[in-house]
Amino acid sequence: MAKRIGIDVGGTNVKIALVDDGKIIYSNSVPTYAKMGYEYTVNNIKQAIKDLMKETNTETKDIQGIGFDFPGQVDCKTGVVKLAPNIPGWVNVPIAQMIEEEFHIPTRIDNDVRCAALGELKFGAGRGCENFICITVGTGIGSGIVINGKVVRGASNAAGELGHIKLQMNGGPICGCGDTGCLEAFASGPSIVAMAQDYIKGGKSTKFREMAAAEGGEITPYMVAKAAEAGDPVAKRIFEIVGEYIGIGLTSVINLLNPEKVIIGGGVAEAGDLLFDPIRRTIKERAMVVAGEAVEIVPAELGNSAGVIGASMLIDA
Ligand code: ADP
Protein backbone atom coordinates (compact mmCIF):
# COMPACT_ATOMS: atom_id res chain seq x y z
CA MET A 1 0.00 0.00 0.00
CA ALA A 2 1.36 3.43 -0.93
CA LYS A 3 1.96 5.96 1.78
CA ARG A 4 -0.66 8.56 2.63
CA ILE A 5 -0.79 11.71 4.72
CA GLY A 6 -3.52 12.10 7.37
CA ILE A 7 -4.21 15.51 8.93
CA ASP A 8 -6.41 15.93 12.00
CA VAL A 9 -7.45 19.55 12.52
CA GLY A 10 -8.51 20.45 16.07
CA GLY A 11 -9.31 23.67 17.90
CA THR A 12 -5.83 23.76 19.49
CA ASN A 13 -3.48 21.68 17.34
CA VAL A 14 -3.25 20.20 13.86
CA LYS A 15 -1.76 16.68 13.84
CA ILE A 16 -0.02 15.58 10.66
CA ALA A 17 1.06 11.99 10.03
CA LEU A 18 2.62 9.87 7.32
CA VAL A 19 0.71 6.60 7.36
CA ASP A 20 1.79 3.35 5.75
CA ASP A 21 -0.61 0.41 5.86
CA GLY A 22 -2.38 1.84 8.90
CA LYS A 23 0.87 2.50 10.81
CA ILE A 24 1.98 6.02 11.64
CA ILE A 25 5.60 6.17 10.49
CA TYR A 26 6.11 9.87 11.16
CA SER A 27 4.04 12.54 12.87
CA ASN A 28 4.28 16.15 13.86
CA SER A 29 1.88 18.87 14.93
CA VAL A 30 1.43 22.61 14.53
CA PRO A 31 -0.73 24.99 16.58
CA THR A 32 -4.05 25.91 14.98
CA TYR A 33 -4.08 29.55 16.16
CA ALA A 34 -7.50 30.01 14.55
CA LYS A 35 -7.65 33.62 15.74
CA MET A 36 -4.89 34.46 13.24
CA GLY A 37 -7.25 33.57 10.37
CA TYR A 38 -7.46 30.36 8.35
CA GLU A 39 -4.73 31.38 5.86
CA TYR A 40 -2.24 31.39 8.73
CA THR A 41 -3.20 27.85 9.76
CA VAL A 42 -3.17 26.62 6.15
CA ASN A 43 0.35 28.04 5.66
CA ASN A 44 1.51 26.24 8.81
CA ILE A 45 -0.05 23.01 7.54
CA LYS A 46 1.68 23.40 4.17
CA GLN A 47 5.02 23.93 5.90
CA ALA A 48 4.40 20.89 8.12
CA ILE A 49 3.70 18.75 5.03
CA LYS A 50 6.97 19.98 3.46
CA ASP A 51 8.83 19.16 6.70
CA LEU A 52 7.26 15.71 6.78
CA MET A 53 8.32 15.00 3.20
CA LYS A 54 11.84 16.27 3.79
CA GLU A 55 12.39 14.44 7.06
CA THR A 56 11.07 11.14 5.72
CA ASN A 57 12.74 11.46 2.29
CA THR A 58 9.32 11.16 0.67
CA GLU A 59 8.53 12.59 -2.75
CA THR A 60 5.18 13.62 -4.22
CA LYS A 61 5.00 10.46 -6.34
CA ASP A 62 5.33 8.29 -3.20
CA ILE A 63 2.17 9.76 -1.64
CA GLN A 64 -1.14 8.36 -2.80
CA GLY A 65 -3.26 11.01 -1.15
CA ILE A 66 -3.78 13.53 1.61
CA GLY A 67 -6.85 13.37 3.87
CA PHE A 68 -8.16 15.97 6.32
CA ASP A 69 -10.32 15.34 9.37
CA PHE A 70 -12.35 18.36 10.60
CA PRO A 71 -14.59 18.70 13.64
CA GLY A 72 -17.46 20.31 11.79
CA GLN A 73 -19.54 20.46 8.63
CA VAL A 74 -17.71 19.67 5.43
CA ASP A 75 -18.63 19.18 1.78
CA CYS A 76 -16.77 15.99 0.94
CA LYS A 77 -17.44 16.28 -2.81
CA THR A 78 -15.95 19.76 -3.23
CA GLY A 79 -13.43 19.53 -0.37
CA VAL A 80 -14.78 22.67 1.31
CA VAL A 81 -14.97 23.15 5.09
CA LYS A 82 -18.41 24.74 5.60
CA LEU A 83 -18.25 25.46 9.31
CA ALA A 84 -16.14 24.25 12.23
CA PRO A 85 -17.64 25.59 15.50
CA ASN A 86 -14.39 25.13 17.51
CA ILE A 87 -12.18 26.67 14.82
CA PRO A 88 -13.46 30.22 14.32
CA GLY A 89 -12.96 31.68 10.85
CA TRP A 90 -13.11 28.36 9.00
CA VAL A 91 -16.22 29.15 6.98
CA ASN A 92 -16.41 27.95 3.36
CA VAL A 93 -12.67 27.25 3.15
CA PRO A 94 -11.72 25.26 -0.02
CA ILE A 95 -8.95 23.41 1.80
CA ALA A 96 -8.65 20.44 -0.60
CA GLN A 97 -8.12 22.75 -3.58
CA MET A 98 -5.56 24.86 -1.66
CA ILE A 99 -3.51 21.79 -0.79
CA GLU A 100 -3.81 20.19 -4.25
CA GLU A 101 -2.61 23.40 -5.92
CA GLU A 102 0.47 23.44 -3.71
CA PHE A 103 1.43 19.75 -3.70
CA HIS A 104 -0.33 18.19 -6.72
CA ILE A 105 -1.43 15.29 -4.53
CA PRO A 106 -5.14 14.27 -4.48
CA THR A 107 -6.73 15.60 -1.28
CA ARG A 108 -10.01 14.68 0.44
CA ILE A 109 -11.77 15.89 3.58
CA ASP A 110 -14.40 14.54 5.97
CA ASN A 111 -15.66 15.11 9.49
CA ASP A 112 -13.99 13.67 12.58
CA VAL A 113 -16.38 10.86 13.47
CA ARG A 114 -16.55 9.58 9.89
CA CYS A 115 -12.74 9.57 9.73
CA ALA A 116 -12.71 7.62 13.00
CA ALA A 117 -15.22 5.12 11.56
CA LEU A 118 -13.08 4.73 8.44
CA GLY A 119 -9.96 4.17 10.55
CA GLU A 120 -11.76 1.55 12.67
CA LEU A 121 -13.08 -0.11 9.47
CA LYS A 122 -9.66 -0.46 7.87
CA PHE A 123 -7.39 -1.02 10.88
CA GLY A 124 -9.38 -1.14 14.14
CA ALA A 125 -12.40 -2.74 15.78
CA GLY A 126 -14.39 -2.65 12.52
CA ARG A 127 -11.98 -4.81 10.49
CA GLY A 128 -13.88 -7.48 8.59
CA CYS A 129 -17.28 -5.88 9.31
CA GLU A 130 -19.69 -4.82 6.59
CA ASN A 131 -22.13 -2.90 8.79
CA PHE A 132 -21.29 -1.03 11.95
CA ILE A 133 -21.65 2.26 13.70
CA CYS A 134 -18.80 4.02 15.44
CA ILE A 135 -19.80 6.49 18.14
CA THR A 136 -17.79 8.96 20.18
CA VAL A 137 -18.88 10.16 23.60
CA GLY A 138 -17.03 13.26 24.78
CA THR A 139 -18.13 16.87 24.89
CA GLY A 140 -20.79 15.81 22.38
CA ILE A 141 -22.04 12.53 20.93
CA GLY A 142 -21.39 11.82 17.26
CA SER A 143 -21.34 8.80 14.99
CA GLY A 144 -20.00 7.47 11.75
CA ILE A 145 -22.03 4.82 9.96
CA VAL A 146 -20.62 2.08 7.73
CA ILE A 147 -23.09 0.17 5.55
CA ASN A 148 -22.04 -2.52 3.08
CA GLY A 149 -18.41 -1.62 3.80
CA LYS A 150 -18.87 2.06 2.88
CA VAL A 151 -19.01 5.17 5.04
CA VAL A 152 -22.49 6.73 4.81
CA ARG A 153 -22.51 10.48 4.15
CA GLY A 154 -26.15 11.19 3.27
CA ALA A 155 -27.72 13.70 0.87
CA SER A 156 -25.78 16.68 2.20
CA ASN A 157 -22.90 15.15 4.20
CA ALA A 158 -24.94 15.36 7.39
CA ALA A 159 -25.56 11.65 8.14
CA GLY A 160 -24.62 10.20 11.52
CA GLU A 161 -25.99 12.74 14.00
CA LEU A 162 -26.72 10.12 16.64
CA GLY A 163 -26.44 12.76 19.38
CA HIS A 164 -29.59 14.42 18.05
CA ILE A 165 -31.88 11.43 18.18
CA LYS A 166 -34.83 12.65 20.27
CA LEU A 167 -35.41 10.88 23.54
CA GLN A 168 -38.25 13.10 24.76
CA MET A 169 -41.29 14.34 22.88
CA ASN A 170 -41.89 17.65 24.70
CA GLY A 171 -39.33 19.68 26.61
CA GLY A 172 -36.32 18.03 28.19
CA PRO A 173 -32.81 19.43 28.47
CA ILE A 174 -31.79 22.09 25.95
CA CYS A 175 -29.30 20.85 23.37
CA GLY A 176 -26.48 22.77 21.65
CA CYS A 177 -28.33 22.20 18.34
CA GLY A 178 -31.15 24.47 19.55
CA ASP A 179 -33.71 21.70 20.07
CA THR A 180 -34.58 19.93 23.31
CA GLY A 181 -34.60 16.31 24.43
CA CYS A 182 -31.67 15.14 22.24
CA LEU A 183 -29.54 12.16 23.35
CA GLU A 184 -26.50 14.47 23.54
CA ALA A 185 -28.30 16.73 26.02
CA PHE A 186 -28.96 13.72 28.27
CA ALA A 187 -25.76 11.73 28.04
CA SER A 188 -22.61 13.63 26.94
CA GLY A 189 -19.70 14.76 29.15
CA PRO A 190 -21.38 18.06 30.13
CA SER A 191 -24.60 16.22 31.09
CA ILE A 192 -22.59 13.94 33.40
CA VAL A 193 -21.22 17.08 35.05
CA ALA A 194 -24.70 18.67 35.26
CA MET A 195 -26.10 15.52 36.87
CA ALA A 196 -23.22 15.41 39.35
CA GLN A 197 -23.87 19.05 40.29
CA ASP A 198 -27.58 18.34 40.76
CA TYR A 199 -26.80 15.49 43.17
CA ILE A 200 -24.54 17.82 45.14
CA LYS A 201 -27.29 20.47 45.28
CA GLY A 202 -29.64 17.76 46.49
CA GLY A 203 -27.34 17.29 49.48
CA LYS A 204 -25.84 13.93 48.51
CA SER A 205 -22.40 13.41 49.95
CA THR A 206 -20.21 12.37 47.05
CA LYS A 207 -16.60 11.49 46.39
CA PHE A 208 -16.38 13.48 43.16
CA ARG A 209 -17.23 16.64 45.08
CA GLU A 210 -14.21 15.98 47.32
CA MET A 211 -12.03 15.26 44.27
CA ALA A 212 -13.04 18.52 42.56
CA ALA A 213 -12.51 20.47 45.79
CA ALA A 214 -9.05 18.90 46.27
CA GLU A 215 -8.07 20.03 42.79
CA GLY A 216 -9.67 23.43 43.31
CA GLY A 217 -11.70 23.15 40.15
CA GLU A 218 -14.81 21.92 38.43
CA ILE A 219 -16.15 18.39 38.46
CA THR A 220 -15.21 16.47 35.29
CA PRO A 221 -16.66 13.24 33.85
CA TYR A 222 -13.26 11.70 34.55
CA MET A 223 -13.67 12.45 38.28
CA VAL A 224 -17.16 10.99 38.32
CA ALA A 225 -15.78 7.81 36.71
CA LYS A 226 -12.93 7.59 39.24
CA ALA A 227 -15.41 8.12 42.11
CA ALA A 228 -17.60 5.33 40.70
CA GLU A 229 -14.59 3.01 40.42
CA ALA A 230 -13.84 3.76 44.07
CA GLY A 231 -17.36 2.60 44.95
CA ASP A 232 -19.21 5.92 45.27
CA PRO A 233 -22.91 4.97 44.85
CA VAL A 234 -23.99 8.35 43.40
CA ALA A 235 -21.24 8.31 40.77
CA LYS A 236 -22.12 4.71 39.87
CA ARG A 237 -25.77 5.71 39.51
CA ILE A 238 -24.83 8.58 37.17
CA PHE A 239 -23.01 6.18 34.81
CA GLU A 240 -25.96 3.76 34.99
CA ILE A 241 -28.32 6.55 33.88
CA VAL A 242 -26.00 7.85 31.15
CA GLY A 243 -25.38 4.31 29.86
CA GLU A 244 -29.11 3.67 29.78
CA TYR A 245 -29.74 6.83 27.74
CA ILE A 246 -27.02 5.89 25.25
CA GLY A 247 -28.38 2.34 25.14
CA ILE A 248 -31.87 3.64 24.33
CA GLY A 249 -30.51 5.86 21.54
CA LEU A 250 -28.48 2.98 20.14
CA THR A 251 -31.47 0.63 20.34
CA SER A 252 -33.21 2.74 17.67
CA VAL A 253 -30.14 2.65 15.46
CA ILE A 254 -29.70 -1.11 15.94
CA ASN A 255 -33.35 -1.75 15.07
CA LEU A 256 -33.00 0.46 12.00
CA LEU A 257 -29.65 -0.72 10.61
CA ASN A 258 -29.01 -4.21 12.07
CA PRO A 259 -25.23 -3.60 12.49
CA GLU A 260 -22.70 -6.29 13.41
CA LYS A 261 -20.98 -3.96 15.86
CA VAL A 262 -21.31 -0.68 17.70
CA ILE A 263 -17.82 0.69 18.33
CA ILE A 264 -17.64 3.23 21.15
CA GLY A 265 -14.80 5.74 21.60
CA GLY A 266 -14.24 9.28 22.90
CA GLY A 267 -12.99 10.40 26.32
CA VAL A 268 -16.07 9.36 28.31
CA ALA A 269 -15.87 5.81 26.88
CA GLU A 270 -12.56 5.50 28.78
CA ALA A 271 -14.84 4.80 31.75
CA GLY A 272 -15.01 1.25 30.31
CA ASP A 273 -17.48 -1.20 31.85
CA LEU A 274 -19.03 1.53 34.00
CA LEU A 275 -20.50 2.85 30.76
CA PHE A 276 -20.50 -0.27 28.59
CA ASP A 277 -22.40 -2.52 31.05
CA PRO A 278 -25.59 -0.39 31.22
CA ILE A 279 -25.40 0.20 27.45
CA ARG A 280 -25.18 -3.54 26.75
CA ARG A 281 -27.92 -4.33 29.27
CA THR A 282 -30.30 -1.73 27.84
CA ILE A 283 -29.78 -2.95 24.28
CA LYS A 284 -30.35 -6.55 25.36
CA GLU A 285 -33.60 -5.54 27.08
CA ARG A 286 -34.93 -3.09 24.52
CA ALA A 287 -33.72 -3.95 20.98
CA MET A 288 -35.71 -6.22 18.64
CA VAL A 289 -34.51 -9.77 19.25
CA VAL A 290 -32.89 -10.59 15.90
CA ALA A 291 -30.98 -7.30 15.56
CA GLY A 292 -30.19 -7.18 19.30
CA GLU A 293 -28.65 -10.66 19.29
CA ALA A 294 -26.50 -9.93 16.25
CA VAL A 295 -24.79 -6.81 17.59
CA GLU A 296 -21.59 -6.61 19.61
CA ILE A 297 -20.80 -3.48 21.65
CA VAL A 298 -17.02 -2.96 21.68
CA PRO A 299 -14.51 -0.21 22.54
CA ALA A 300 -12.77 1.70 19.75
CA GLU A 301 -9.21 0.53 19.11
CA LEU A 302 -7.45 3.45 17.47
CA GLY A 303 -7.88 6.05 20.25
CA ASN A 304 -6.22 9.38 19.54
CA SER A 305 -4.79 8.14 16.26
CA ALA A 306 -8.20 7.42 14.70
CA GLY A 307 -8.35 10.91 13.14
CA VAL A 308 -5.07 10.84 11.23
CA ILE A 309 -5.31 7.15 10.30
CA GLY A 310 -8.93 7.47 9.11
CA ALA A 311 -8.21 10.71 7.22
CA SER A 312 -5.28 9.05 5.47
CA MET A 313 -7.71 6.46 4.05
CA LEU A 314 -10.18 9.01 2.61
CA ILE A 315 -8.51 8.96 -0.77
CA ASP A 316 -10.14 5.65 -1.67
CA ALA A 317 -13.15 5.72 0.65
P1 ADP B 1 -13.95 16.16 22.97
O1 ADP B 1 -15.33 15.65 22.74
O2 ADP B 1 -13.94 17.52 23.57
O3 ADP B 1 -13.02 15.96 21.83
P2 ADP B 1 -12.94 13.83 24.39
O4 ADP B 1 -13.60 12.83 23.51
O5 ADP B 1 -11.45 13.80 24.50
O6 ADP B 1 -13.35 15.33 24.14
O7 ADP B 1 -13.57 13.65 25.86
C1 ADP B 1 -13.18 14.47 26.90
C2 ADP B 1 -13.99 14.11 28.14
O8 ADP B 1 -13.70 12.76 28.51
C3 ADP B 1 -13.64 14.98 29.31
O9 ADP B 1 -14.86 15.52 29.80
C4 ADP B 1 -13.05 14.00 30.34
O10 ADP B 1 -13.38 14.34 31.69
C5 ADP B 1 -13.66 12.69 29.92
N1 ADP B 1 -12.85 11.53 30.33
C6 ADP B 1 -11.52 11.31 30.14
N2 ADP B 1 -11.13 10.14 30.69
C7 ADP B 1 -12.25 9.61 31.25
C8 ADP B 1 -12.53 8.40 31.99
N3 ADP B 1 -11.57 7.51 32.28
N4 ADP B 1 -13.80 8.20 32.38
C9 ADP B 1 -14.78 9.08 32.09
N5 ADP B 1 -14.58 10.22 31.44
C10 ADP B 1 -13.34 10.49 31.01
GROMACS .gro file of C-alpha atoms and ligand atoms in nm, residues 86 112 136-140 189-190 192-193 220-226 229 239 265-272 274 304, ligand 1:
model
   57
   86ASN     CA    1  -1.439   2.513   1.751
  112ASP     CA    2  -1.399   1.367   1.258
  136THR     CA    3  -1.779   0.896   2.018
  137VAL     CA    4  -1.888   1.016   2.360
  138GLY     CA    5  -1.703   1.326   2.478
  139THR     CA    6  -1.813   1.687   2.489
  140GLY     CA    7  -2.079   1.581   2.238
  189GLY     CA    8  -1.970   1.476   2.915
  190PRO     CA    9  -2.138   1.806   3.013
  192ILE     CA   10  -2.259   1.394   3.340
  193VAL     CA   11  -2.122   1.708   3.505
  220THR     CA   12  -1.521   1.647   3.529
  221PRO     CA   13  -1.666   1.324   3.385
  222TYR     CA   14  -1.326   1.170   3.455
  223MET     CA   15  -1.367   1.245   3.828
  224VAL     CA   16  -1.716   1.099   3.832
  225ALA     CA   17  -1.578   0.781   3.671
  226LYS     CA   18  -1.293   0.759   3.924
  229GLU     CA   19  -1.459   0.301   4.042
  239PHE     CA   20  -2.301   0.618   3.481
  265GLY     CA   21  -1.480   0.574   2.160
  266GLY     CA   22  -1.424   0.928   2.290
  267GLY     CA   23  -1.299   1.040   2.632
  268VAL     CA   24  -1.607   0.936   2.831
  269ALA     CA   25  -1.587   0.581   2.688
  270GLU     CA   26  -1.256   0.550   2.878
  271ALA     CA   27  -1.484   0.480   3.175
  272GLY     CA   28  -1.501   0.125   3.031
  274LEU     CA   29  -1.903   0.153   3.400
  304ASN     CA   30  -0.622   0.938   1.954
  318ADP     P1   31  -1.395   1.616   2.297
  318ADP     O1   32  -1.533   1.565   2.274
  318ADP     O2   33  -1.394   1.752   2.357
  318ADP     O3   34  -1.302   1.596   2.183
  318ADP     P2   35  -1.294   1.383   2.439
  318ADP     O4   36  -1.360   1.283   2.351
  318ADP     O5   37  -1.145   1.380   2.450
  318ADP     O6   38  -1.335   1.533   2.414
  318ADP     O7   39  -1.357   1.365   2.586
  318ADP     C1   40  -1.318   1.447   2.690
  318ADP     C2   41  -1.399   1.411   2.814
  318ADP     O8   42  -1.370   1.276   2.851
  318ADP     C3   43  -1.364   1.498   2.931
  318ADP     O9   44  -1.486   1.552   2.980
  318ADP     C4   45  -1.305   1.400   3.034
  318ADP    O10   46  -1.338   1.434   3.169
  318ADP     C5   47  -1.366   1.269   2.992
  318ADP     N1   48  -1.285   1.153   3.033
  318ADP     C6   49  -1.152   1.131   3.014
  318ADP     N2   50  -1.113   1.014   3.069
  318ADP     C7   51  -1.225   0.961   3.125
  318ADP     C8   52  -1.253   0.840   3.199
  318ADP     N3   53  -1.157   0.751   3.228
  318ADP     N4   54  -1.380   0.820   3.238
  318ADP     C9   55  -1.478   0.908   3.209
  318ADP     N5   56  -1.458   1.022   3.144
  318ADP    C10   57  -1.334   1.049   3.101
   0.00000   0.00000   0.00000
